[in-house]
Tab-separated table of C-alpha atoms and ligand atoms in Angstrom:
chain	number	residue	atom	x	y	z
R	5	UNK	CA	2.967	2.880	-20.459
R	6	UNK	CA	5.694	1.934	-17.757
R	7	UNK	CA	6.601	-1.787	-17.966
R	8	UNK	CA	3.798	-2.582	-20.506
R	9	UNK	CA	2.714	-6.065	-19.849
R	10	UNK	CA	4.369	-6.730	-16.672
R	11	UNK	CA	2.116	-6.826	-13.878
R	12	UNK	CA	3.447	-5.224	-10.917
R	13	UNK	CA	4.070	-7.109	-7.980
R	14	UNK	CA	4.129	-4.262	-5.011
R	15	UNK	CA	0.906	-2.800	-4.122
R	16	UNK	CA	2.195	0.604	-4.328
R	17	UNK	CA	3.195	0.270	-7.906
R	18	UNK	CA	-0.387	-0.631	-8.560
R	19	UNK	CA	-1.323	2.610	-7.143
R	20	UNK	CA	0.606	4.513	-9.187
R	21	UNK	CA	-0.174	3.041	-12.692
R	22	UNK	CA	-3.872	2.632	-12.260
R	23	UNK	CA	-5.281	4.670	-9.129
R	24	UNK	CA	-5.750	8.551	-9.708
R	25	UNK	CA	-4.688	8.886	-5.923
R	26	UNK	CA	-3.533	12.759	-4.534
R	27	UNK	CA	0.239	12.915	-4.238
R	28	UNK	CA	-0.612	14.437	-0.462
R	29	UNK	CA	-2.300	10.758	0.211
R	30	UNK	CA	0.941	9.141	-1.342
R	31	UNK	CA	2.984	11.317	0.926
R	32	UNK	CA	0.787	10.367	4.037
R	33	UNK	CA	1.068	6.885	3.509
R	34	UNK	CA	5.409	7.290	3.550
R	35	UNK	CA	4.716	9.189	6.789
R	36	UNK	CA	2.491	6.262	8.374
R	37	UNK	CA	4.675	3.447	6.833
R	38	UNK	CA	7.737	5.704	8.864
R	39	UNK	CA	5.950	5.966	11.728
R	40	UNK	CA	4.720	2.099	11.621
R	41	UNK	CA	7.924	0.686	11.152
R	42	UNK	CA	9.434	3.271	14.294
R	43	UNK	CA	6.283	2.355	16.553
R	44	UNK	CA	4.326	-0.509	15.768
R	45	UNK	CA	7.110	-3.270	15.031
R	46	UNK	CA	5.106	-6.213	14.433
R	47	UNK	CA	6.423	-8.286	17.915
R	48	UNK	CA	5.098	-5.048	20.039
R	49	UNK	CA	2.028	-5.337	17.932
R	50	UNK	CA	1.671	-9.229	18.820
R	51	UNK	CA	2.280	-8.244	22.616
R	52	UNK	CA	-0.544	-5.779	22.499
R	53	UNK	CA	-3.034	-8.289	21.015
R	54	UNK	CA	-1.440	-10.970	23.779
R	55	UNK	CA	-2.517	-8.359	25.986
R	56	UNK	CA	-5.441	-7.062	24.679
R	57	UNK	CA	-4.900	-3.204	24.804
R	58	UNK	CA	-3.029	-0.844	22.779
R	59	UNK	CA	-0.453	2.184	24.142
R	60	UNK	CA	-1.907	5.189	24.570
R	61	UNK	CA	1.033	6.767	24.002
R	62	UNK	CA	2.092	5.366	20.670
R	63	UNK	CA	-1.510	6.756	19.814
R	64	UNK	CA	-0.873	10.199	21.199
R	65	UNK	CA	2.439	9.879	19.343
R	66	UNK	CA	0.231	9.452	15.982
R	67	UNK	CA	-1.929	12.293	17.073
R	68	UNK	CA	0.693	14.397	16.765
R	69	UNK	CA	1.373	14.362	13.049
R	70	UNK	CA	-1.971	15.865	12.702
R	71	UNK	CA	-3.963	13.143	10.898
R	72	UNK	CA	-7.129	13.323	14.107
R	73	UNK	CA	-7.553	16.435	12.312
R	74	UNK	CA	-8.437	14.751	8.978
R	75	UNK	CA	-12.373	14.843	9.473
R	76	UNK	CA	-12.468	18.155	11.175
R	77	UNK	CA	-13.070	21.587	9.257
R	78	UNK	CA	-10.178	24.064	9.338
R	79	UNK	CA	-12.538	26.429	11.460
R	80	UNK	CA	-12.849	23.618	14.226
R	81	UNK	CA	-8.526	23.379	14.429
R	82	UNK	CA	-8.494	20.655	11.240
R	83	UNK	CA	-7.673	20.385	7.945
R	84	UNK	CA	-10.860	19.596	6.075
R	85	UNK	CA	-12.733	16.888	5.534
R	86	UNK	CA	-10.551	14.583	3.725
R	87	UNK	CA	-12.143	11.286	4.422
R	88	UNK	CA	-10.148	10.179	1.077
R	89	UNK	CA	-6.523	10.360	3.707
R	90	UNK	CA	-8.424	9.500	6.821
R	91	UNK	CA	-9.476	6.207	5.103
R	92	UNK	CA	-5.653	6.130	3.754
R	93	UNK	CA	-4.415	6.532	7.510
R	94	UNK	CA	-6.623	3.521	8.420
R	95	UNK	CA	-6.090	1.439	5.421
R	96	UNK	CA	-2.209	1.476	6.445
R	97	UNK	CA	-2.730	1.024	10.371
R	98	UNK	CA	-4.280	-1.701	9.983
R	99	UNK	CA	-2.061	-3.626	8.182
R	100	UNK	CA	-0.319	-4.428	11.848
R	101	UNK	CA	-4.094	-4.969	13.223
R	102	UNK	CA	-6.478	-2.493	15.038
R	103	UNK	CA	-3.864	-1.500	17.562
R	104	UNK	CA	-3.850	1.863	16.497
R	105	UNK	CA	-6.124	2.063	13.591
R	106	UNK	CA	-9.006	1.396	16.744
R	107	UNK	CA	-8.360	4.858	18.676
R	108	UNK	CA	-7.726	6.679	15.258
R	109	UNK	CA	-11.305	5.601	14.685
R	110	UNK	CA	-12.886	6.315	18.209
R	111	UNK	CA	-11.649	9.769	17.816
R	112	UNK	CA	-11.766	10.775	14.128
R	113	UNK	CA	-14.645	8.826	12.881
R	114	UNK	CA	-17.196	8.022	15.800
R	115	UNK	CA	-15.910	11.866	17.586
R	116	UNK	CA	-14.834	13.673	14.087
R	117	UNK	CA	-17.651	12.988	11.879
R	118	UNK	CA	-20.939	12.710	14.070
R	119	UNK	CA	-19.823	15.526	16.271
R	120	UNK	CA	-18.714	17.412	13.095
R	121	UNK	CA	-22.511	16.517	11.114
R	122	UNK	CA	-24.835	16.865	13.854
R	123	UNK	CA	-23.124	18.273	17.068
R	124	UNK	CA	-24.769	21.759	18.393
R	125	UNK	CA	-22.198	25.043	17.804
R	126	UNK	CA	-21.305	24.893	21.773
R	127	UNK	CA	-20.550	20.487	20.672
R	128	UNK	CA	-18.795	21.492	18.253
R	129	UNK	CA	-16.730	24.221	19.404
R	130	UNK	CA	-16.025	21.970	23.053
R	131	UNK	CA	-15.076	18.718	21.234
R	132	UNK	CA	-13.574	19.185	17.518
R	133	UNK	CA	-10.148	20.914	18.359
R	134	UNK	CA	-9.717	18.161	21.004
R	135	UNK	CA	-10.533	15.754	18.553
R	136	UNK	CA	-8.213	17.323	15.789
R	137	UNK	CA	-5.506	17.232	18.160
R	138	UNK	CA	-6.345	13.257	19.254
R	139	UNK	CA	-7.386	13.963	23.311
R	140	UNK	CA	-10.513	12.717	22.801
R	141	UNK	CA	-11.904	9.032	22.187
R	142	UNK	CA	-15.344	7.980	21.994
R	143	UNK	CA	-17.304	4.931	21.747
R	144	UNK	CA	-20.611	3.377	20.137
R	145	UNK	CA	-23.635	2.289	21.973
R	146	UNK	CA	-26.039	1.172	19.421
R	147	UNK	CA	-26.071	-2.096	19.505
R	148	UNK	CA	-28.268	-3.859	23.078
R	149	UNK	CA	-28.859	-7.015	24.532
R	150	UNK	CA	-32.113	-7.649	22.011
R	151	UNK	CA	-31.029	-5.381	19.307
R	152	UNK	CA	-28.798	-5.287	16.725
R	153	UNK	CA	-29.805	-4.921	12.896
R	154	UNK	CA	-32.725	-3.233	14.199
R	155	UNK	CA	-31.708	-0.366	15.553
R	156	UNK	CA	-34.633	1.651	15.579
R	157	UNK	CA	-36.043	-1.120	17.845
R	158	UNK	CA	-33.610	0.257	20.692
R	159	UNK	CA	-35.052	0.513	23.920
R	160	UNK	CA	-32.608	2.079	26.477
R	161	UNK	CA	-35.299	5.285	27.613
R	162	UNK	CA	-33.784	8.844	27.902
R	163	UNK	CA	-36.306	10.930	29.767
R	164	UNK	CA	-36.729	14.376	30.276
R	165	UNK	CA	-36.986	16.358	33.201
R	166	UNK	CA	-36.367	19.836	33.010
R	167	UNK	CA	-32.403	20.229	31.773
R	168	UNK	CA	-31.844	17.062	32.931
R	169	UNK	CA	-32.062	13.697	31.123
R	170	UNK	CA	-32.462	10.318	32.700
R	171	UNK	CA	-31.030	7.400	31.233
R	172	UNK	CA	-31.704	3.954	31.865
R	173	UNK	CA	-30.890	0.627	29.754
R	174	UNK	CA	-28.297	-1.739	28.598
R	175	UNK	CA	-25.628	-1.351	25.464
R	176	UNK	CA	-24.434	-4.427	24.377
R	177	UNK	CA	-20.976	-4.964	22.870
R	178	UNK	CA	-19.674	-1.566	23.564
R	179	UNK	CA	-16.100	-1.508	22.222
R	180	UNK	CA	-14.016	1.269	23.967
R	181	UNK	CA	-16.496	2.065	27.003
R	182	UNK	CA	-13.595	1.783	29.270
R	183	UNK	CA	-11.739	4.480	27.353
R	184	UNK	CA	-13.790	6.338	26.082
R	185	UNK	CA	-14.749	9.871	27.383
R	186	UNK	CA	-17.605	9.595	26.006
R	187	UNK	CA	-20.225	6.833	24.668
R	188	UNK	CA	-22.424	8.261	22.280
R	189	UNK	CA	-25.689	6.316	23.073
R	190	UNK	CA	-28.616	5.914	21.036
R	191	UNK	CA	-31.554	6.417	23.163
R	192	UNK	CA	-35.716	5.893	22.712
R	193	UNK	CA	-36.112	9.323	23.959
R	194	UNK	CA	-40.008	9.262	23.198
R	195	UNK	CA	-41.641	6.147	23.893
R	196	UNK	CA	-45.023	7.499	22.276
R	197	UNK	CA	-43.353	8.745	19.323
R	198	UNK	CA	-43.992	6.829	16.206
R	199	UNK	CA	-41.094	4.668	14.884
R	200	UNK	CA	-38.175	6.655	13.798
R	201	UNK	CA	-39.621	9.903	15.418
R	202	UNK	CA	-38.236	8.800	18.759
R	203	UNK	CA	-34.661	8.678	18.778
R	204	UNK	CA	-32.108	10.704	19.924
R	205	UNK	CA	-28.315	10.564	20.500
R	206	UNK	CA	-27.060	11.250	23.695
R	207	UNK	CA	-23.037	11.478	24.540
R	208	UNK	CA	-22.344	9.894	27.997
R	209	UNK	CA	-18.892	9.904	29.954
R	210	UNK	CA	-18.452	6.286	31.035
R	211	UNK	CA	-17.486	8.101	34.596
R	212	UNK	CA	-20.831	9.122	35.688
R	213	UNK	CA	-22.412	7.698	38.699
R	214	UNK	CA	-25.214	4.762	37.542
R	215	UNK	CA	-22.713	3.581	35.110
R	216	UNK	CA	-21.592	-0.175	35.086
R	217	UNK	CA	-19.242	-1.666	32.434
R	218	UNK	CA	-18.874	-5.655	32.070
R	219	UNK	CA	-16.273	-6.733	30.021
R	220	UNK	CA	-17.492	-9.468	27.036
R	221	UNK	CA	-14.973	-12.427	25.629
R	222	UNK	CA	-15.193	-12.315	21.791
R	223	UNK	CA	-13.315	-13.642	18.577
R	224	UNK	CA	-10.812	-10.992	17.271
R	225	UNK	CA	-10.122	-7.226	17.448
R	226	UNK	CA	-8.646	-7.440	20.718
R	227	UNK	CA	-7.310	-3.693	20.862
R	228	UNK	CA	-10.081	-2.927	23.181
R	229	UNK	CA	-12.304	-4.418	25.495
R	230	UNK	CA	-15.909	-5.068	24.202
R	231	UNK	CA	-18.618	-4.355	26.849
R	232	UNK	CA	-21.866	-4.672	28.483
R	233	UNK	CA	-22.775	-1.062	29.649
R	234	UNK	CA	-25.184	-0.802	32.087
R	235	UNK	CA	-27.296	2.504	32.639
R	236	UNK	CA	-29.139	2.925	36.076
R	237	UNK	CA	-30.807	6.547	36.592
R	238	UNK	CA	-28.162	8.031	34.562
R	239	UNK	CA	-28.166	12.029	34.734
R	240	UNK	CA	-27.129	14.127	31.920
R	241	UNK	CA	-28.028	17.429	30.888
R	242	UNK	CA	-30.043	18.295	27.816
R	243	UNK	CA	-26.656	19.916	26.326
R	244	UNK	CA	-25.302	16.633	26.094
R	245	UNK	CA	-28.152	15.297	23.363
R	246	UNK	CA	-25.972	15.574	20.194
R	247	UNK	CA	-26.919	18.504	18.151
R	248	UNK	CA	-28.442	20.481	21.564
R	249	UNK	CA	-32.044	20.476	22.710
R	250	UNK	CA	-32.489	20.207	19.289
R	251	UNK	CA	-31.487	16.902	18.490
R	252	UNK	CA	-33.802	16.080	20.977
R	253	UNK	CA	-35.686	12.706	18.620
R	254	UNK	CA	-33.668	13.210	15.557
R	255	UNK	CA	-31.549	10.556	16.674
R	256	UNK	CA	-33.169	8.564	13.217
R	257	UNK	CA	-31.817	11.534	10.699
R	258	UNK	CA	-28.608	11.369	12.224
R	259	UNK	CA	-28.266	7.639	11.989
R	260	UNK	CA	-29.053	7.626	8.287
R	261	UNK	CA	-27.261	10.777	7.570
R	262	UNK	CA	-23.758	11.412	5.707
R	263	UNK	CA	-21.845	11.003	9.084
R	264	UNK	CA	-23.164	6.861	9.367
R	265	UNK	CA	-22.957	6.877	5.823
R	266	UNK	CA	-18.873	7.851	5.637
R	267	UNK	CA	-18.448	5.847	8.748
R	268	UNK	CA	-19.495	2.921	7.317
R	269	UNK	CA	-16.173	3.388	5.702
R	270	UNK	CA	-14.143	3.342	8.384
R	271	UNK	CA	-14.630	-0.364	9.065
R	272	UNK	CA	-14.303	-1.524	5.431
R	273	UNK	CA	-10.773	0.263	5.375
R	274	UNK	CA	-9.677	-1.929	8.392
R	275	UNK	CA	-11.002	-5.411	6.068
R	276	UNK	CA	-9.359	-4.219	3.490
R	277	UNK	CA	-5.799	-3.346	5.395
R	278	UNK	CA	-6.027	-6.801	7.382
R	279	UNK	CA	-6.423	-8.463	3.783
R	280	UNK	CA	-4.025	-6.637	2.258
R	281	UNK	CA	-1.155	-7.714	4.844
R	282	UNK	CA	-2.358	-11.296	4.477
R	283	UNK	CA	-1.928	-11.192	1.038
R	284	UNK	CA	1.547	-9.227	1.363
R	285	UNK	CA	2.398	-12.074	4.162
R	286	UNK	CA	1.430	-15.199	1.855
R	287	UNK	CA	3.595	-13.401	-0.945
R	288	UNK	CA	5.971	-13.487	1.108
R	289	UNK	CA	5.877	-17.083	2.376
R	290	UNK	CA	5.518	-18.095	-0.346
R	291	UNK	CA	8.720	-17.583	-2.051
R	292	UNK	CA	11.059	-18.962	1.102
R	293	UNK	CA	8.779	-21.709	2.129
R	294	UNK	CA	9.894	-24.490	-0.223
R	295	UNK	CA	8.308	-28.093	-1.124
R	296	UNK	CA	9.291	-30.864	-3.247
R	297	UNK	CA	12.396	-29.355	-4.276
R	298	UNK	CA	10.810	-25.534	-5.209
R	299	UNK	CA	9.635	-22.707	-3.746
R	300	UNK	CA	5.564	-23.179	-3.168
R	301	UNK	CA	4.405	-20.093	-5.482
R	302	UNK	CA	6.196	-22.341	-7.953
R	303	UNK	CA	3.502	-25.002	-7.400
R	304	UNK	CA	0.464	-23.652	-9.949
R	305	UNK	CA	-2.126	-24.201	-7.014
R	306	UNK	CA	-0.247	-22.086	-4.729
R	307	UNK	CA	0.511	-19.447	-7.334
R	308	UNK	CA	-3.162	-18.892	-8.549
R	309	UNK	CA	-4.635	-18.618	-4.916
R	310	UNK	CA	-1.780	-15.896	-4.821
R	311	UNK	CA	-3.248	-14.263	-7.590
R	312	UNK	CA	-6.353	-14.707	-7.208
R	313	UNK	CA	-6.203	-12.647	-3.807
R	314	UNK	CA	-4.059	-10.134	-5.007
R	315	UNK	CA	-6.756	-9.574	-7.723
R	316	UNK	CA	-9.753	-9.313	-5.505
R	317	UNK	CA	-7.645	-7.236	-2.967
R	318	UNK	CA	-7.489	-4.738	-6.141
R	319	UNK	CA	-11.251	-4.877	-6.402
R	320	UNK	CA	-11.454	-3.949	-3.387
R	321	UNK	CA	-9.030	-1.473	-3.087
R	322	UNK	CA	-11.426	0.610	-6.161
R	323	UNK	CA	-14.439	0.287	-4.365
R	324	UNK	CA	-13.149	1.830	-1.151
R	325	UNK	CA	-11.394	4.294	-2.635
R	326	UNK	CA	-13.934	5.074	-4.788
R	327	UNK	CA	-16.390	5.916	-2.415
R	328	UNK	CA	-13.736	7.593	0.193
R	329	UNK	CA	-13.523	10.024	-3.140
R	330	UNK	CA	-17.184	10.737	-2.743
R	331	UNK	CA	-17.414	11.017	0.955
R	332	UNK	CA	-14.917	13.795	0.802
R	333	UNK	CA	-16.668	15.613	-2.755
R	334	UNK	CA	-19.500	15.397	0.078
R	335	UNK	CA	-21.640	13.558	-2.516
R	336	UNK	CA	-24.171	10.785	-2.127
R	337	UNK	CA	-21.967	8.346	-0.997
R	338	UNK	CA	-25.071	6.136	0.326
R	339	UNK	CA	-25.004	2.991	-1.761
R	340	UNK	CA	-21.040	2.835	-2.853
R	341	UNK	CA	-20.569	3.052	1.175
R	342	UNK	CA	-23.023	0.077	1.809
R	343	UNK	CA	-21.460	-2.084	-1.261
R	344	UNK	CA	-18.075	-1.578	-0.736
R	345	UNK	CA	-18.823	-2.779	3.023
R	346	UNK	CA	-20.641	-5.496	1.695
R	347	UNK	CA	-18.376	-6.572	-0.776
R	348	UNK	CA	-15.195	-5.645	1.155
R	349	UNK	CA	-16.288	-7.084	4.481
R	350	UNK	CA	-17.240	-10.511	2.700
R	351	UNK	CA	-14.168	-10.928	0.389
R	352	UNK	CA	-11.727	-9.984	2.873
R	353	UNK	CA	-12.393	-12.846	4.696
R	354	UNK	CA	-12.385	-14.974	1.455
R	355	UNK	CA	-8.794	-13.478	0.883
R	356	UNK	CA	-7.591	-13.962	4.389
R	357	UNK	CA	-8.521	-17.288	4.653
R	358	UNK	CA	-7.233	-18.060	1.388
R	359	UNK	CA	-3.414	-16.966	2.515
R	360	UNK	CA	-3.541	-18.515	5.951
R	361	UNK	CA	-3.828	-22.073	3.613
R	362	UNK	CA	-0.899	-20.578	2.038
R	363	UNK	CA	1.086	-20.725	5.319
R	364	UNK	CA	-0.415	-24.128	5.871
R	365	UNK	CA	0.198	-24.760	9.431
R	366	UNK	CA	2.219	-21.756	10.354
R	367	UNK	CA	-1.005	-20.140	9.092
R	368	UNK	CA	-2.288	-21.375	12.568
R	369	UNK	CA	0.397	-20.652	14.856
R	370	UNK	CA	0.231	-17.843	17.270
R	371	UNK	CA	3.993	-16.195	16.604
R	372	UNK	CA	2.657	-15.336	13.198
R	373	UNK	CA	0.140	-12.491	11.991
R	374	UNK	CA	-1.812	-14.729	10.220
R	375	UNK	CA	-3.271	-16.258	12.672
R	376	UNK	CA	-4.114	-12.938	13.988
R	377	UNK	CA	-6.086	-11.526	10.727
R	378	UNK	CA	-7.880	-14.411	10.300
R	379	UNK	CA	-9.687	-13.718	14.401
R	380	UNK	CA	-10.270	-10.121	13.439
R	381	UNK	CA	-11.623	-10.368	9.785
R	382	UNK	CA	-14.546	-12.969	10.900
R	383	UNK	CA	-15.889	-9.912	12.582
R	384	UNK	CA	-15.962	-7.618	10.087
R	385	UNK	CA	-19.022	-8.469	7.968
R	386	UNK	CA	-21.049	-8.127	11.417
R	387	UNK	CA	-19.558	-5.037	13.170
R	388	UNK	CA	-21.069	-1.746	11.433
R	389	UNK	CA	-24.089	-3.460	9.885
R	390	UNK	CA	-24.125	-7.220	8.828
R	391	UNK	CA	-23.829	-7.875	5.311
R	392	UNK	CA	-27.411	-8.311	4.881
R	393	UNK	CA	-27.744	-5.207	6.705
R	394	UNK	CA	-25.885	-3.602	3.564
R	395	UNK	CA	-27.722	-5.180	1.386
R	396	UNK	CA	-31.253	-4.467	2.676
R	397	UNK	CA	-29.807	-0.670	2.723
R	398	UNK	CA	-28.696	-1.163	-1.110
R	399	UNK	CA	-32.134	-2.415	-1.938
R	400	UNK	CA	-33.763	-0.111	-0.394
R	401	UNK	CA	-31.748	3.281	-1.687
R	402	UNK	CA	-32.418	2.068	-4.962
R	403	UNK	CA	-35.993	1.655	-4.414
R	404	UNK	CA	-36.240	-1.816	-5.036
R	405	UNK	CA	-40.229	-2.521	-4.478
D	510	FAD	C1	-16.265	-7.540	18.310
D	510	FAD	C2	-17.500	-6.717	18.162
D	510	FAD	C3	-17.470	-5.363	18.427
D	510	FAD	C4	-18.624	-4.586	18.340
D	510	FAD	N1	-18.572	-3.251	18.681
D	510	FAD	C5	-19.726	-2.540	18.729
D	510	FAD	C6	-19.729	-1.204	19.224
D	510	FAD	O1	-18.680	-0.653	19.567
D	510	FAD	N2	-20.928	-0.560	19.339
D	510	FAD	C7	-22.103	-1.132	18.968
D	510	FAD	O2	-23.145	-0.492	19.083
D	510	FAD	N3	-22.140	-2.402	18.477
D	510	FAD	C8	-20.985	-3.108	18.357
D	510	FAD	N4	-20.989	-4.404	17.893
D	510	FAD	C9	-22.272	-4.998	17.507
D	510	FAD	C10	-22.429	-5.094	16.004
D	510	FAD	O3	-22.567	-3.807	15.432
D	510	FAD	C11	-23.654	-5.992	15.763
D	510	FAD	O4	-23.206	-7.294	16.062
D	510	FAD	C12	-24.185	-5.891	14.377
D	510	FAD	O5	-24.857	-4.673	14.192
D	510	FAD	C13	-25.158	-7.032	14.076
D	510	FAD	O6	-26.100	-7.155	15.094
D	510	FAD	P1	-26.365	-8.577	15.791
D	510	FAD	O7	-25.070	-9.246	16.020
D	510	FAD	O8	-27.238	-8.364	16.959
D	510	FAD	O9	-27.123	-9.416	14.708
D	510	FAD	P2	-28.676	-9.475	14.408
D	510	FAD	O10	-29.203	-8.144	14.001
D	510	FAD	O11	-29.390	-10.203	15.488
D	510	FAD	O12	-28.653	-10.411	13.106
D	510	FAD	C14	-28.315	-11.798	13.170
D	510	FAD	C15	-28.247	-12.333	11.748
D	510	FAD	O13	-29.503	-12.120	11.093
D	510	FAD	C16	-29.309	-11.316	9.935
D	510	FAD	N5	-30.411	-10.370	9.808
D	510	FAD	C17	-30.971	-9.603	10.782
D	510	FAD	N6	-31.939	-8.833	10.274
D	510	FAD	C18	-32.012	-9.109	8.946
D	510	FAD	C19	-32.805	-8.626	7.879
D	510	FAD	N7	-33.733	-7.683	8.050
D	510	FAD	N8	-32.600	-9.145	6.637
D	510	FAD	C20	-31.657	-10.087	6.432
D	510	FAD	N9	-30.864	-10.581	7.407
D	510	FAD	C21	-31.039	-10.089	8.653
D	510	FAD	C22	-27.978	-10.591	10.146
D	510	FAD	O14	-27.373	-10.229	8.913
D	510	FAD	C23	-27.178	-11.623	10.901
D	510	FAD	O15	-26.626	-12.528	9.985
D	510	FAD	C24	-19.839	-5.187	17.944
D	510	FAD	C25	-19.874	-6.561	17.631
D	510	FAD	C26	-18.716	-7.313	17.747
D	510	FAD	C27	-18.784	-8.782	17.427
């Protein structure tokens, strides 16, 4: 065994002892770490947050190496569902923040997978080589004013008429509306339905006339504005229900499918890249910051928090990985999705608050990142189901009485 006893200090070293991860993974993360370092140097990254947006064109730029194409079958114009690389791509974005790691997930996770699991032929045909090649971003209205957890509880009303479906309602904390080209809305679509029987999905372009968007302050992931959307007499066609006149109220099976199930993933790879540039920040520090006469990791207290974090980062790093594996064996990935959410989401923020102590006051200062991953991990054990969310959903899968 390579340096038997010596624990290695760089991530990537870890990965390569212990983690049985595909050498075309390894090779995408160079190509993102290249492509980080040439477009996402961490001042332009703190500008972006200052100015809370991200360039389009450094995202096009991404787009280009091919990686949109990561959740889209080859017949579509991608290369396979490799959730496994997509969750590397976003794992390694967001270790400079959701700048770019947000649109990579607006178009390869909320476009790529649900368009890709329960878009119609015609959907799928329109919207998946557009996706593959990055030129289209999409956003997530689930969440309204009175509902969150509860989704099935939603009550913006799609009614039919004809072809032609009428929306009306309000989506609360819309990230992306204004970009998006399209917001794919969960809708009560049958108001006399029974519960779960009367949902559907319906993909709206933010353009359309009845369509108002009101920006919302929040804490954290800043890449985007988060928004009120506002639906007044809305008109779309029936084609525009994901999965055709056919999805028409199966809005339920789609939310519990394998597409919600993988995309729970998506968000748990962002915790787990903010954490894991804390921790490689607080390393860092660590070793040039110095007190009472040494460096601070030379001060036990300091040292064990350092390790400590590193060691639940690796945790971490197995449960994501583990269940990015089964995503793309297209296996039950149900309950490893919701716990590695759970767990991720939650000790994330353990981890990221434990370096920003490390950097003691510069921990708290805007010129440095930490202060940064400390806003955006509080939100991720809400965004994409609240931890108790996950755990309800773990409960449940296992049939817990
Ligand atoms: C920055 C940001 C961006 C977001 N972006 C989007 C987006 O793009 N699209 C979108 O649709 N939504 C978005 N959301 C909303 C997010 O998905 C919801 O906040 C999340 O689903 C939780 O809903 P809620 O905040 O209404 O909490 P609630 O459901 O009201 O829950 C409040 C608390 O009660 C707990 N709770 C509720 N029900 C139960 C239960 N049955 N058992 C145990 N505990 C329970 C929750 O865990 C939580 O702690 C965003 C939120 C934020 C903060």
């Amino acid at each position: 065994m390579p340096n038997a006893g010596v624990f290695p200090a760089s991530e990537d070293r870890i990965v390569s002892y212990f983690a049985d991860e595909p050498s075309h993974v390894t090779q995408l993360r160079e190509t993102i770490r290249r492509f980080m370092e040439r477009e996402m140097p961490r001042e332009a990254v703190r500008q972006w947050d200052r100015d809370r947006t991200f360039p389009m064109e450094v995202f096009r730029r991404l787009a280009a190496t091919g990686v949109c194409g990561l959740t889209v079958e080859e017949e579509y114009g991608g290369v396979g569902h490799d959730i496994f690389a997509a969750v590397a791509v976003i794992d390694e974005l967001s270790r400079r923040g959701m700048g770019i790691a947000g649109p990579y997930i607006h178009c390869a996770f909320y476009g790529g997978l649900n368009i890709g699991e329960n878009g119609s032929e015609s959907q799928r045909r329109a919207f998946l080589p557009r996706i593959a090649r990055g030129e289209m971003l999409f956003a997530y209205g689930l969440s309204e004013p009175d509902v969150g957890g509860d989704l099935a509880s939603v009550t913006m009303s799609a009614r039919r008429d004809g072809d032609r479906v009428i929306l009306n309602g309000t989506k609360r904390w819309c990230t992306g509306a204004r970009f998006a080209d399209s917001i794919l809305c969960l809708v009560r679509s049958d108001s006399a339905a029974p519960r779960y029987q009367n949902l559907s999905f319906v993909l709206v372009p933010p353009h359309l006339p009845g369509v108002t968007i009101v920006d919302i302050d929040h804490l954290g992931i800043r890449y985007a504005a988060t928004t009120d959307v506002i639906f007044e007499d809305v008109e779309v066609s029936i084609d525009d229900v994901l999965g055709g006149p056919e999805g028409w109220n199966q809005g339920w099976r789609m939310l519990a499918g394998p597409a919600l199930d993988v995309e729970k993933l998506e968000i748990t790879a962002v915790a787990y890249g903010i954490a894991a540039a804390a921790v490689d920040d607080a390393w860092a520090y660590s070793q040039e910051r110095r007190q009472f006469g040494k460096q601070i990791c030379a001060h036990q207290a300091v040292r064990h928090a350092l390790v400590e974090a590193k060691t639940k980062l690796h945790a971490c790093r197995h449960m994501l990985y583990h269940a990015a594996w089964l995503a793309t064996q297209r296996r039950p990935c149900s309950v490893e999705a919701s716990m590695a959410k759970l767990f991720i989401g939650d000790t994330a923020v353990d981890i990221v608050l434990a370096c920003q102590r490390i950097l003691g006051a510069y921990g708290c200062a805007e010129g440095y990142d930490m202060e940064r991953y400390v806003r955006d991990i509080c939100v991720m054990p809400i965004v994409g189901g609240s931890s108790n969310i996950q755990k309800n959903n773990i409960a449940s899968r296992l049939r817990l009485p």
